[in-house]
Amino acid sequence: MEGAGENAPESSSSAPGSDKSARDPQALPLEEESGDCARSLEAKKLCGYLSKFGGKGPIRGWKSRWFFYDERKCQLYYSRTAQDANPLNSIDLSSAVFDCKADAEEGIFEIKTPSRVITLKAATKQVMLYWLQQLQMKRWEFHNSPPAPPAAPDAALAGNGPALHLELGQEEAELEEFLCPVKTPPGLVGVAAALQPFPALQNISLKHLGTEIQNTMHNIRGNKQAQATGHEPPGEYSPQSGEPQREEQPSASDPSTPGREPEDSPKPTPKSSLTINFVQKAKRQNNTFPFFSEGVTRNRTAQEKVAALEQQVLMLTKELKSQKELVKILHKALEAAQQEKRASSAYLAAAEDKDRLELVRHKVRQIAELGRRVEALEQERESLAHTASLREQEVQELQQHVQLLMDKNHAKQQVICKLSEKVTQDFTHPPDQSPLPSDAADRDFLSQQEKIEHLKDDMEAYRTQNHFLNSEIHQVTKIWRKVAEKEKALLTKCAYLQARNCQVESKYLAGLRRLQEALGDETSECSELLRHLVQEALQWEAGEASSDSIELSPISEYDEYGFLTVPDYEVEDLKLLAKIQALEVRSHHLLGLEAVDRPLRERWAALSELVPSAELKQLLRAGVPREHRPRVWRWLVHLRVQHLHTPGCYQELLSRGRAREHPAARQIELDLNRTFPNNKHFTCPTSSFPDKLRRVLLAFSWQNPTIGYCQGLNRLAAIALLVLEEEESAFWCLVAIVETIMPTDYYSNTLTASQVDQRVLQDLLSEKLPRLMAHLGQHHVDLSLITFNWFLVVFADSLISNILLRVWDAFLYEGTKVVFRYALAIFKYNEKEILRLHNGLEIYQYLRFFTKTISNSRKLMNIAFNDMNPFRMKQLQQLRMVHRERLEAELRELEQLKAEYMERRTSQRRAVSEGCASEDEVEGEA
């Protein structure tokens, strides 16, 4: 209904018929019929006189002010009188909380904002409760009116109106559970309150003296204009009498004023003249404070049907505006898509490099614009987070205050109960003493009765205060939750924009790389400009982009496990490729943050106990969140080595290593410095990880003397240390991989089982990717030179850490079948790129680093566990058995050939020694 009232001044001022109806006697019966409707509209307007406590020094005290609520801004304006054109100041209710104290004077309540506390006093307790309840509802309506960013804009906009009314109705019903609705005090709130006498002259605000002067001058000019244009018929109320005179005698000219009835029968003429006066006054009002004029004009001239139609028009206008905004957004999106399409077409159609470089510069400007938008959204998110923290502090303070009041109330109730029991005992069992005089007894009884009445009043006041504070806490909590939802939506939007920005930057760098390949070694102005752009792109660090948004994008120079995000390649072309890969990883991380990672974290958080099951298998394949990974890995390792684990075994092995040096200690020491040179935990001189790794490898060499130490074990143990952080847990993880997961002889001197797996992989590649294998066979490419290390260290040197640890999550639970699945998936992921190469050397160079270009972990996982199906363990075991027999036969044949060669060599040496003189004989003859 308030929305209809906002348009009332425009209709009254633009349509001359409104003034005519106010003066025409024939229109008065219709006006009287709509009186009830006008009064109901008045009640919806939140306005009235309240006393405000303020001032400084000796002038500090209560001053009467006219308060009016603005629904569009959630501001409570106040001025000295209802007729003032400009408000003195305003109170922001969007972040305010309300409080009333039971021990304070009647009618006093507080509005607390983050910047100040405003103390107000109403005429009665009922008026105070009415104001508090209405302010609560207005605040909730304001916070509920702007919808959160919808997933489906059309559906959200189409049903916004009914949903808003439904939510407001639910909120009113919930507030009724705490505090019963307060009836509107007649004549003290709403437009009718404006007819009360003006405040005295001492209520002038010295702090806002300029505004007071402007309002006074505005009223004087308005009175002069009214006198110059006044043409009311005789007998009606004359505005020449002046505004103060009209204010002093409102009841004489308005028969509807409560408590005063005129001697003669009520005539419509005074009412009509007062209405005309108010309408003229409304026309003189400034647009900065149009609230009072709206209510009076609507009260005197609006009809019920007109008000309903205005409300419908307003709702339809709002809906039309929202639809237009949606169409604008869709047009902008279509424009952006068409512009990007035109840019791509222009880039491909450009004949000269200069034109292409101009297009590249245009993309650079677009990137800068996106960066500024991201910064603006980040600032908005920080302000919302600050507001939410303030709200949370206010809720905590209110909860503490309520608890103190409840304790105090409980103590007073106990005192009342004890006094009541004592009075009852005195009446039923009077004490055995000389009776008091009747006058003294009566006085004592009356004093006790008076105390009881006071206590009852206090109890009622505290009960009312508790009900209101409960409703305030309930509503503030709901507002805080809504702000948290808005913040979450903004974070999602900001993450999407950052991901989009990363994609644009990645395309820009890829374009630079293609231009660099196209130009080659030519020396020209374009090549110099291109080289300069490449250098700028390489000097820009990923950490600078994420410095303002650490929560959204944790990817910086180093990832969460200490690995370099952008590998430090020496070749400039590879540096640019590494930069592109880092941007793609960050983009996929941001896009999957809300859609994939958050639901996955919730599923892992809900998983209280770890038990082998199909659900756990699927969760492990999807990846374990960082906060749950150490716990899950410890459980997986314990599941593998529980038959080998003995208490104190690790410490015993360390003490044995301190007693005497192991033969493999020297090789372990050499490999420590070569373990993950791209990880800060193993390259920093002050890090404790190298010492931990040394102890774990020495303990394992004593644990398994048949293997001792093999190159590759250092990287397996290093990955376990980075995740588990404890030496003993990392030691048992290494034992689980070498002795229970991997086949026997995988890390022996002959590496028999490792060679068998390479042959099995060749067969599986021929089965799953025949086109790729035919292409590699045509160019005589031996994949075992690349893939042998994958299996030996379970991709520790090959994949980026984000994907590597997801592989290990499933590998520790399912075993070596996961390694085969991911090896096939890696070739499937890059199959198109490999098929484009038609030179054996180029293929080898590409295979050397192509695993580092994989950035989409979700796509790789889907290929490994979906596209590679069926993949049965029985088939894998049969292939291993067949190739192991062949390899052992080849090794036996090789040993036989070696033995025959040694026998032949020995026999040849004997024949030579018999036919030739020995060196001793030659020396003797000499």
PDB file of C-alpha atoms in Angstrom, residues 561-707:
ATOM      1  CA  TYR A 561      51.834 -28.208  -0.663  1.00  0.00           C
ATOM      2  CA  GLY A 562      54.790 -26.008  -1.594  1.00  0.00           C
ATOM      3  CA  PHE A 563      55.076 -26.801  -5.327  1.00  0.00           C
ATOM      4  CA  LEU A 564      55.762 -23.990  -7.796  1.00  0.00           C
ATOM      5  CA  THR A 565      52.584 -22.963  -9.587  1.00  0.00           C
ATOM      6  CA  VAL A 566      54.540 -21.801 -12.627  1.00  0.00           C
ATOM      7  CA  PRO A 567      57.498 -24.156 -13.268  1.00  0.00           C
ATOM      8  CA  ASP A 568      60.832 -22.405 -13.730  1.00  0.00           C
ATOM      9  CA  TYR A 569      61.816 -23.456 -17.254  1.00  0.00           C
ATOM     10  CA  GLU A 570      64.987 -22.139 -18.846  1.00  0.00           C
ATOM     11  CA  VAL A 571      63.623 -22.024 -22.410  1.00  0.00           C
ATOM     12  CA  GLU A 572      61.511 -18.905 -22.988  1.00  0.00           C
ATOM     13  CA  ASP A 573      58.916 -20.771 -25.075  1.00  0.00           C
ATOM     14  CA  LEU A 574      58.405 -23.281 -22.267  1.00  0.00           C
ATOM     15  CA  LYS A 575      58.109 -20.425 -19.752  1.00  0.00           C
ATOM     16  CA  LEU A 576      55.224 -18.982 -21.732  1.00  0.00           C
ATOM     17  CA  LEU A 577      53.622 -22.424 -21.918  1.00  0.00           C
ATOM     18  CA  ALA A 578      53.991 -22.848 -18.148  1.00  0.00           C
ATOM     19  CA  LYS A 579      52.340 -19.479 -17.615  1.00  0.00           C
ATOM     20  CA  ILE A 580      49.380 -20.500 -19.795  1.00  0.00           C
ATOM     21  CA  GLN A 581      49.072 -23.749 -17.871  1.00  0.00           C
ATOM     22  CA  ALA A 582      49.072 -21.928 -14.500  1.00  0.00           C
ATOM     23  CA  LEU A 583      46.248 -19.627 -15.654  1.00  0.00           C
ATOM     24  CA  GLU A 584      44.209 -22.586 -16.886  1.00  0.00           C
ATOM     25  CA  VAL A 585      44.680 -24.418 -13.574  1.00  0.00           C
ATOM     26  CA  ARG A 586      43.528 -21.354 -11.688  1.00  0.00           C
ATOM     27  CA  SER A 587      40.511 -20.942 -13.976  1.00  0.00           C
ATOM     28  CA  HIS A 588      39.401 -24.555 -13.489  1.00  0.00           C
ATOM     29  CA  HIS A 589      39.937 -24.226  -9.745  1.00  0.00           C
ATOM     30  CA  LEU A 590      37.729 -21.126  -9.503  1.00  0.00           C
ATOM     31  CA  LEU A 591      34.978 -22.570 -11.694  1.00  0.00           C
ATOM     32  CA  GLY A 592      34.888 -25.797  -9.702  1.00  0.00           C
ATOM     33  CA  LEU A 593      35.060 -24.086  -6.326  1.00  0.00           C
ATOM     34  CA  GLU A 594      31.298 -23.667  -5.856  1.00  0.00           C
ATOM     35  CA  ALA A 595      29.904 -26.253  -8.266  1.00  0.00           C
ATOM     36  CA  VAL A 596      32.119 -29.227  -7.331  1.00  0.00           C
ATOM     37  CA  ASP A 597      34.473 -28.610  -4.416  1.00  0.00           C
ATOM     38  CA  ARG A 598      31.925 -27.272  -1.933  1.00  0.00           C
ATOM     39  CA  PRO A 599      29.447 -30.217  -2.304  1.00  0.00           C
ATOM     40  CA  LEU A 600      32.402 -32.608  -2.148  1.00  0.00           C
ATOM     41  CA  ARG A 601      33.609 -31.021   1.109  1.00  0.00           C
ATOM     42  CA  GLU A 602      30.129 -31.318   2.563  1.00  0.00           C
ATOM     43  CA  ARG A 603      29.992 -35.028   1.680  1.00  0.00           C
ATOM     44  CA  TRP A 604      33.382 -35.637   3.276  1.00  0.00           C
ATOM     45  CA  ALA A 605      32.400 -33.666   6.382  1.00  0.00           C
ATOM     46  CA  ALA A 606      29.251 -35.790   6.734  1.00  0.00           C
ATOM     47  CA  LEU A 607      31.317 -39.006   6.484  1.00  0.00           C
ATOM     48  CA  SER A 608      32.043 -39.642  10.162  1.00  0.00           C
ATOM     49  CA  GLU A 609      33.468 -43.184  10.044  1.00  0.00           C
ATOM     50  CA  LEU A 610      35.669 -44.604   7.280  1.00  0.00           C
ATOM     51  CA  VAL A 611      34.520 -48.069   6.168  1.00  0.00           C
ATOM     52  CA  PRO A 612      35.364 -49.781   2.852  1.00  0.00           C
ATOM     53  CA  SER A 613      32.346 -49.277   0.596  1.00  0.00           C
ATOM     54  CA  ALA A 614      31.282 -48.307  -2.918  1.00  0.00           C
ATOM     55  CA  GLU A 615      30.476 -44.777  -1.695  1.00  0.00           C
ATOM     56  CA  LEU A 616      33.971 -44.350  -0.242  1.00  0.00           C
ATOM     57  CA  LYS A 617      35.445 -45.607  -3.510  1.00  0.00           C
ATOM     58  CA  GLN A 618      33.577 -42.934  -5.496  1.00  0.00           C
ATOM     59  CA  LEU A 619      34.563 -40.217  -3.021  1.00  0.00           C
ATOM     60  CA  LEU A 620      38.230 -41.202  -3.210  1.00  0.00           C
ATOM     61  CA  ARG A 621      38.128 -41.129  -7.000  1.00  0.00           C
ATOM     62  CA  ALA A 622      36.646 -37.610  -6.896  1.00  0.00           C
ATOM     63  CA  GLY A 623      39.457 -36.501  -4.572  1.00  0.00           C
ATOM     64  CA  VAL A 624      39.877 -35.869  -0.860  1.00  0.00           C
ATOM     65  CA  PRO A 625      39.739 -32.239   0.363  1.00  0.00           C
ATOM     66  CA  ARG A 626      42.980 -30.969   1.861  1.00  0.00           C
ATOM     67  CA  GLU A 627      41.618 -30.746   5.423  1.00  0.00           C
ATOM     68  CA  HIS A 628      40.535 -34.429   5.357  1.00  0.00           C
ATOM     69  CA  ARG A 629      43.435 -35.919   3.356  1.00  0.00           C
ATOM     70  CA  PRO A 630      45.887 -36.644   6.252  1.00  0.00           C
ATOM     71  CA  ARG A 631      43.191 -38.502   8.223  1.00  0.00           C
ATOM     72  CA  VAL A 632      42.056 -40.498   5.170  1.00  0.00           C
ATOM     73  CA  TRP A 633      45.586 -41.424   4.131  1.00  0.00           C
ATOM     74  CA  ARG A 634      46.464 -42.636   7.640  1.00  0.00           C
ATOM     75  CA  TRP A 635      43.395 -44.862   7.584  1.00  0.00           C
ATOM     76  CA  LEU A 636      44.256 -46.228   4.100  1.00  0.00           C
ATOM     77  CA  VAL A 637      47.867 -46.935   5.095  1.00  0.00           C
ATOM     78  CA  HIS A 638      46.769 -48.658   8.309  1.00  0.00           C
ATOM     79  CA  LEU A 639      44.395 -50.803   6.244  1.00  0.00           C
ATOM     80  CA  ARG A 640      47.373 -51.971   4.140  1.00  0.00           C
ATOM     81  CA  VAL A 641      50.058 -52.525   6.826  1.00  0.00           C
ATOM     82  CA  GLN A 642      48.077 -53.529   9.917  1.00  0.00           C
ATOM     83  CA  HIS A 643      49.593 -57.065   9.669  1.00  0.00           C
ATOM     84  CA  LEU A 644      53.128 -55.574   9.481  1.00  0.00           C
ATOM     85  CA  HIS A 645      52.817 -52.757  11.991  1.00  0.00           C
ATOM     86  CA  THR A 646      54.376 -53.239  15.425  1.00  0.00           C
ATOM     87  CA  PRO A 647      54.627 -50.534  18.123  1.00  0.00           C
ATOM     88  CA  GLY A 648      58.067 -48.899  18.348  1.00  0.00           C
ATOM     89  CA  CYS A 649      59.290 -50.478  15.111  1.00  0.00           C
ATOM     90  CA  TYR A 650      60.207 -47.162  13.479  1.00  0.00           C
ATOM     91  CA  GLN A 651      62.209 -45.917  16.466  1.00  0.00           C
ATOM     92  CA  GLU A 652      64.052 -49.245  16.639  1.00  0.00           C
ATOM     93  CA  LEU A 653      65.046 -48.962  12.963  1.00  0.00           C
ATOM     94  CA  LEU A 654      66.315 -45.397  13.531  1.00  0.00           C
ATOM     95  CA  SER A 655      68.433 -46.496  16.474  1.00  0.00           C
ATOM     96  CA  ARG A 656      69.902 -49.307  14.343  1.00  0.00           C
ATOM     97  CA  GLY A 657      70.806 -46.742  11.692  1.00  0.00           C
ATOM     98  CA  ARG A 658      72.544 -44.561  14.298  1.00  0.00           C
ATOM     99  CA  ALA A 659      74.575 -47.526  15.515  1.00  0.00           C
ATOM    100  CA  ARG A 660      76.128 -48.278  12.118  1.00  0.00           C
ATOM    101  CA  GLU A 661      75.949 -46.851   8.629  1.00  0.00           C
ATOM    102  CA  HIS A 662      73.853 -48.571   5.966  1.00  0.00           C
ATOM    103  CA  PRO A 663      75.529 -49.300   2.594  1.00  0.00           C
ATOM    104  CA  ALA A 664      72.809 -47.273   0.829  1.00  0.00           C
ATOM    105  CA  ALA A 665      73.335 -44.179   3.019  1.00  0.00           C
ATOM    106  CA  ARG A 666      75.642 -42.525   0.517  1.00  0.00           C
ATOM    107  CA  GLN A 667      73.186 -42.930  -2.385  1.00  0.00           C
ATOM    108  CA  ILE A 668      70.353 -41.649  -0.180  1.00  0.00           C
ATOM    109  CA  GLU A 669      72.392 -38.552   0.667  1.00  0.00           C
ATOM    110  CA  LEU A 670      73.030 -37.870  -3.031  1.00  0.00           C
ATOM    111  CA  ASP A 671      69.327 -38.181  -3.922  1.00  0.00           C
ATOM    112  CA  LEU A 672      68.154 -35.864  -1.131  1.00  0.00           C
ATOM    113  CA  ASN A 673      69.293 -32.781  -3.031  1.00  0.00           C
ATOM    114  CA  ARG A 674      67.575 -34.010  -6.217  1.00  0.00           C
ATOM    115  CA  THR A 675      64.164 -34.525  -4.577  1.00  0.00           C
ATOM    116  CA  PHE A 676      61.559 -32.119  -5.942  1.00  0.00           C
ATOM    117  CA  PRO A 677      63.692 -29.065  -6.832  1.00  0.00           C
ATOM    118  CA  ASN A 678      60.425 -27.211  -7.571  1.00  0.00           C
ATOM    119  CA  ASN A 679      59.130 -27.579  -3.985  1.00  0.00           C
ATOM    120  CA  LYS A 680      60.061 -24.972  -1.379  1.00  0.00           C
ATOM    121  CA  HIS A 681      59.969 -27.518   1.478  1.00  0.00           C
ATOM    122  CA  PHE A 682      62.908 -29.452  -0.039  1.00  0.00           C
ATOM    123  CA  THR A 683      64.912 -26.503  -1.375  1.00  0.00           C
ATOM    124  CA  CYS A 684      64.783 -24.125   1.589  1.00  0.00           C
ATOM    125  CA  PRO A 685      67.940 -24.445   3.740  1.00  0.00           C
ATOM    126  CA  THR A 686      66.022 -23.982   6.998  1.00  0.00           C
ATOM    127  CA  SER A 687      63.329 -26.574   6.177  1.00  0.00           C
ATOM    128  CA  SER A 688      63.093 -29.725   8.298  1.00  0.00           C
ATOM    129  CA  PHE A 689      61.728 -31.886   5.467  1.00  0.00           C
ATOM    130  CA  PRO A 690      65.120 -33.067   4.069  1.00  0.00           C
ATOM    131  CA  ASP A 691      66.138 -34.397   7.514  1.00  0.00           C
ATOM    132  CA  LYS A 692      62.792 -36.146   7.907  1.00  0.00           C
ATOM    133  CA  LEU A 693      63.142 -37.680   4.433  1.00  0.00           C
ATOM    134  CA  ARG A 694      66.659 -38.936   5.236  1.00  0.00           C
ATOM    135  CA  ARG A 695      65.460 -40.716   8.380  1.00  0.00           C
ATOM    136  CA  VAL A 696      62.456 -42.279   6.596  1.00  0.00           C
ATOM    137  CA  LEU A 697      64.606 -43.671   3.748  1.00  0.00           C
ATOM    138  CA  LEU A 698      67.274 -45.017   6.122  1.00  0.00           C
ATOM    139  CA  ALA A 699      64.608 -46.690   8.262  1.00  0.00           C
ATOM    140  CA  PHE A 700      63.103 -48.342   5.168  1.00  0.00           C
ATOM    141  CA  SER A 701      66.502 -49.566   3.996  1.00  0.00           C
ATOM    142  CA  TRP A 702      66.851 -51.402   7.322  1.00  0.00           C
ATOM    143  CA  GLN A 703      63.210 -52.552   7.177  1.00  0.00           C
ATOM    144  CA  ASN A 704      63.571 -54.205   3.721  1.00  0.00           C
ATOM    145  CA  PRO A 705      67.177 -55.394   3.151  1.00  0.00           C
ATOM    146  CA  THR A 706      66.289 -57.121  -0.164  1.00  0.00           C
ATOM    147  CA  ILE A 707      65.586 -53.716  -1.716  1.00  0.00           C
TER     148      ILE A 707
END
